CSV table of C-alpha atoms in Angstrom, one decimal:
chain,number,residue,atom,x,y,z
A,917,MET,CA,0.1,0.0,0.1
A,918,SER,CA,0.9,3.3,-0.6
A,919,THR,CA,0.8,6.8,0.9
A,920,TYR,CA,-1.4,9.5,0.7
A,921,THR,CA,-1.9,12.9,2.2
A,922,GLN,CA,-3.6,15.9,0.6
A,923,ILE,CA,-2.2,18.2,3.5
A,924,ILE,CA,-1.7,22.9,2.6
A,925,TYR,CA,0.4,24.4,4.8
A,926,GLN,CA,0.7,28.2,4.7
A,927,ILE,CA,3.7,28.5,6.1
A,928,VAL,CA,5.1,32.3,7.8
A,929,PHE,CA,7.9,32.9,8.9
A,930,SER,CA,9.1,37.0,9.3
A,931,THR,CA,13.0,38.7,9.5
A,932,LYS,CA,14.4,39.2,12.5
A,933,TYR,CA,13.7,42.1,14.2
A,934,ARG,CA,10.8,42.3,11.8
A,935,GLY,CA,13.2,44.7,9.8
A,936,ARG,CA,12.3,45.8,6.1
A,937,THR,CA,14.6,43.8,4.2
A,938,LEU,CA,13.3,41.5,1.8
A,939,THR,CA,13.6,44.6,-0.8
A,940,ARG,CA,11.1,44.2,-3.7
A,941,ASP,CA,14.5,43.9,-6.6
A,942,ASN,CA,15.7,40.5,-5.3
A,943,ARG,CA,12.8,38.0,-4.0
A,944,LYS,CA,11.7,36.7,-6.9
A,945,GLU,CA,15.3,35.0,-6.8
A,946,LEU,CA,14.7,34.4,-3.2
A,947,PHE,CA,11.7,32.4,-3.4
A,948,LYS,CA,12.8,31.0,-6.9
A,949,TYR,CA,16.0,29.5,-4.8
A,950,ILE,CA,12.8,28.6,-1.8
A,951,TRP,CA,11.2,26.4,-4.2
A,952,GLY,CA,13.6,24.8,-5.6
A,953,ILE,CA,13.9,23.8,-2.1
A,954,LEU,CA,10.4,22.5,-2.2
A,955,GLU,CA,11.5,20.6,-4.9
A,956,ASN,CA,14.0,18.9,-3.8
A,957,LYS,CA,11.9,17.9,-1.0
A,958,LYS,CA,8.9,16.9,-3.2
A,959,CYS,CA,7.2,19.1,-1.5
A,960,HIS,CA,4.7,21.0,-4.0
A,961,LEU,CA,4.4,24.8,-3.8
A,962,TYR,CA,1.1,25.9,-4.9
A,963,ARG,CA,2.6,29.9,-4.1
A,964,ILE,CA,5.4,31.6,-3.0
A,965,ASN,CA,5.7,35.3,-1.7
A,966,GLY,CA,5.7,38.1,1.3
A,967,VAL,CA,6.7,42.0,1.8
A,968,GLU,CA,10.0,43.6,3.4
A,969,ASP,CA,9.2,41.7,6.5
A,970,HIS,CA,8.8,38.3,6.3
A,971,ILE,CA,7.1,35.3,3.5
A,972,HIS,CA,4.2,33.7,2.9
A,973,ILE,CA,4.9,29.9,1.8
A,974,VAL,CA,1.4,27.6,0.2
A,975,THR,CA,2.7,24.1,-0.4
A,976,HIS,CA,2.3,20.0,0.2
A,977,LEU,CA,4.5,18.3,1.9
A,978,HIS,CA,5.8,14.9,1.2
A,979,PRO,CA,5.4,12.5,3.3
A,980,SER,CA,8.6,11.4,4.2
A,981,VAL,CA,9.2,15.4,5.5
A,982,SER,CA,8.7,17.0,8.9
A,983,LEU,CA,7.2,20.5,9.2
A,984,ALA,CA,9.6,21.4,11.3
A,985,SER,CA,12.6,19.7,9.3
A,986,LEU,CA,11.3,21.3,6.2
A,987,VAL,CA,11.2,25.1,7.9
A,988,LYS,CA,14.7,25.1,8.7
A,989,ASP,CA,16.4,23.2,6.3
A,990,ILE,CA,14.2,26.5,3.9
A,991,LYS,CA,15.4,29.4,6.5
A,992,VAL,CA,18.6,27.9,6.5
A,993,ALA,CA,19.9,26.9,3.5
A,994,SER,CA,17.8,30.4,2.4
A,995,SER,CA,19.2,32.6,4.9
A,996,LEU,CA,22.9,31.8,3.0
A,997,TYR,CA,22.1,32.1,0.1
A,998,ILE,CA,21.2,35.4,0.7
A,999,LYS,CA,23.9,36.9,2.5
A,1000,GLU,CA,26.5,34.6,-0.3
A,1001,GLN,CA,24.8,36.6,-3.6
A,1002,LYS,CA,23.9,39.8,-1.5
A,1003,LEU,CA,20.5,39.9,-2.0
A,1004,PHE,CA,19.5,41.9,0.7
A,1005,GLU,CA,21.9,44.1,2.4
A,1006,ASN,CA,20.7,44.9,5.3
A,1007,PHE,CA,19.4,41.0,5.7
A,1008,ILE,CA,20.1,39.6,9.1
A,1009,GLY,CA,18.6,36.2,9.5
A,1010,TRP,CA,14.6,35.2,9.5
A,1011,GLN,CA,13.7,35.3,13.3
A,1012,VAL,CA,13.2,31.9,15.4
A,1013,GLY,CA,10.0,30.5,15.1
A,1014,TYR,CA,6.9,29.9,12.2
A,1015,GLY,CA,3.5,29.9,11.7
A,1016,ALA,CA,1.9,26.8,10.3
A,1017,PHE,CA,-1.4,26.5,9.2
A,1018,THR,CA,-3.5,24.0,7.4
A,1019,TYR,CA,-6.3,23.6,4.5
A,1020,SER,CA,-8.6,21.6,3.2
A,1021,ILE,CA,-8.2,20.8,-1.0
A,1022,LYS,CA,-11.4,23.0,-0.9
A,1023,GLU,CA,-10.1,26.6,0.7
A,1024,LYS,CA,-6.8,25.9,-2.2
A,1025,ASN,CA,-7.6,29.1,-4.2
A,1026,ARG,CA,-8.8,31.3,-1.6
A,1027,VAL,CA,-5.2,30.4,0.1
A,1028,ILE,CA,-3.3,30.8,-2.8
A,1029,ASN,CA,-5.0,34.6,-4.3
A,1030,TYR,CA,-4.6,35.5,-0.1
A,1031,VAL,CA,-0.6,34.5,-0.8
A,1032,LYS,CA,-0.8,36.1,-4.0
A,1033,ASN,CA,-1.7,39.4,-3.0
A,1034,GLN,CA,0.9,40.3,-0.1
A,1035,GLU,CA,1.8,43.9,-1.6
A,1036,GLU,CA,-2.0,44.8,-1.8
A,1037,HIS,CA,-2.9,43.3,1.4
A,1038,HIS,CA,0.0,45.1,4.0
A,1039,LYS,CA,-1.1,48.4,2.4
A,1040,GLN,CA,-3.8,48.1,4.4
A,1041,LYS,CA,-2.8,45.3,7.4
A,1042,THR,CA,0.3,45.2,9.1
A,1043,TYR,CA,2.7,41.5,9.6
A,1044,LYS,CA,2.2,42.2,13.2
A,1045,GLU,CA,-1.4,41.9,12.6
A,1046,GLU,CA,-2.2,39.5,10.2
A,1047,TYR,CA,0.0,37.1,12.2
A,1048,ILE,CA,-2.3,37.5,15.1
A,1049,ALA,CA,-5.7,36.9,13.0
A,1050,LEU,CA,-4.3,33.6,11.7
A,1051,LEU,CA,-3.1,32.1,14.4
A,1052,ASN,CA,-6.8,33.4,16.6
A,1053,LYS,CA,-8.4,31.9,13.0
A,1054,HIS,CA,-6.7,29.0,13.4
A,1055,GLY,CA,-7.5,28.4,17.2
A,1056,ILE,CA,-3.7,28.7,18.1
A,1057,GLU,CA,-3.2,29.4,22.0
A,1058,PHE,CA,0.0,31.6,22.0
A,1059,GLU,CA,2.4,34.3,23.7
A,1060,GLU,CA,2.2,38.1,22.5
A,1061,LYS,CA,6.2,38.7,24.0
A,1062,TYR,CA,7.5,34.9,22.2
A,1063,LEU,CA,5.7,35.8,18.1
A,1064,TRP,CA,9.0,38.7,17.8
A,1065,LEU,CA,12.1,36.5,18.2
């Protein structure tokens, strides 16, 4: 018997101290690099996008890949890549934690469109407001003082 899954994750994480360092010029190159990491892990990328201080990844995880190890690999590899390629001058790293939210296949297009329109969305809502809303929507208990490390 084979293993079959259909779990869509929205993974969200910020730059360290929410620094607005991910300038528009090189974001596409960063996103392409992260896409390569996901492909190497046999994960299907539906959408990646972000703004100056955070990114969103909508993906399906291959059953052999744990969420924690995937996020760790993305953060470590992309940090090295950013620094080696000098993509973002003031980038010092990613925040310690991350948010990961699951969605049913029926919600896939809505989540993809939400992530696709990040720049428009953040003209009205800060990352902090967005992230807290996601945590609340998904019923995740949290202490705000730990969100911004």
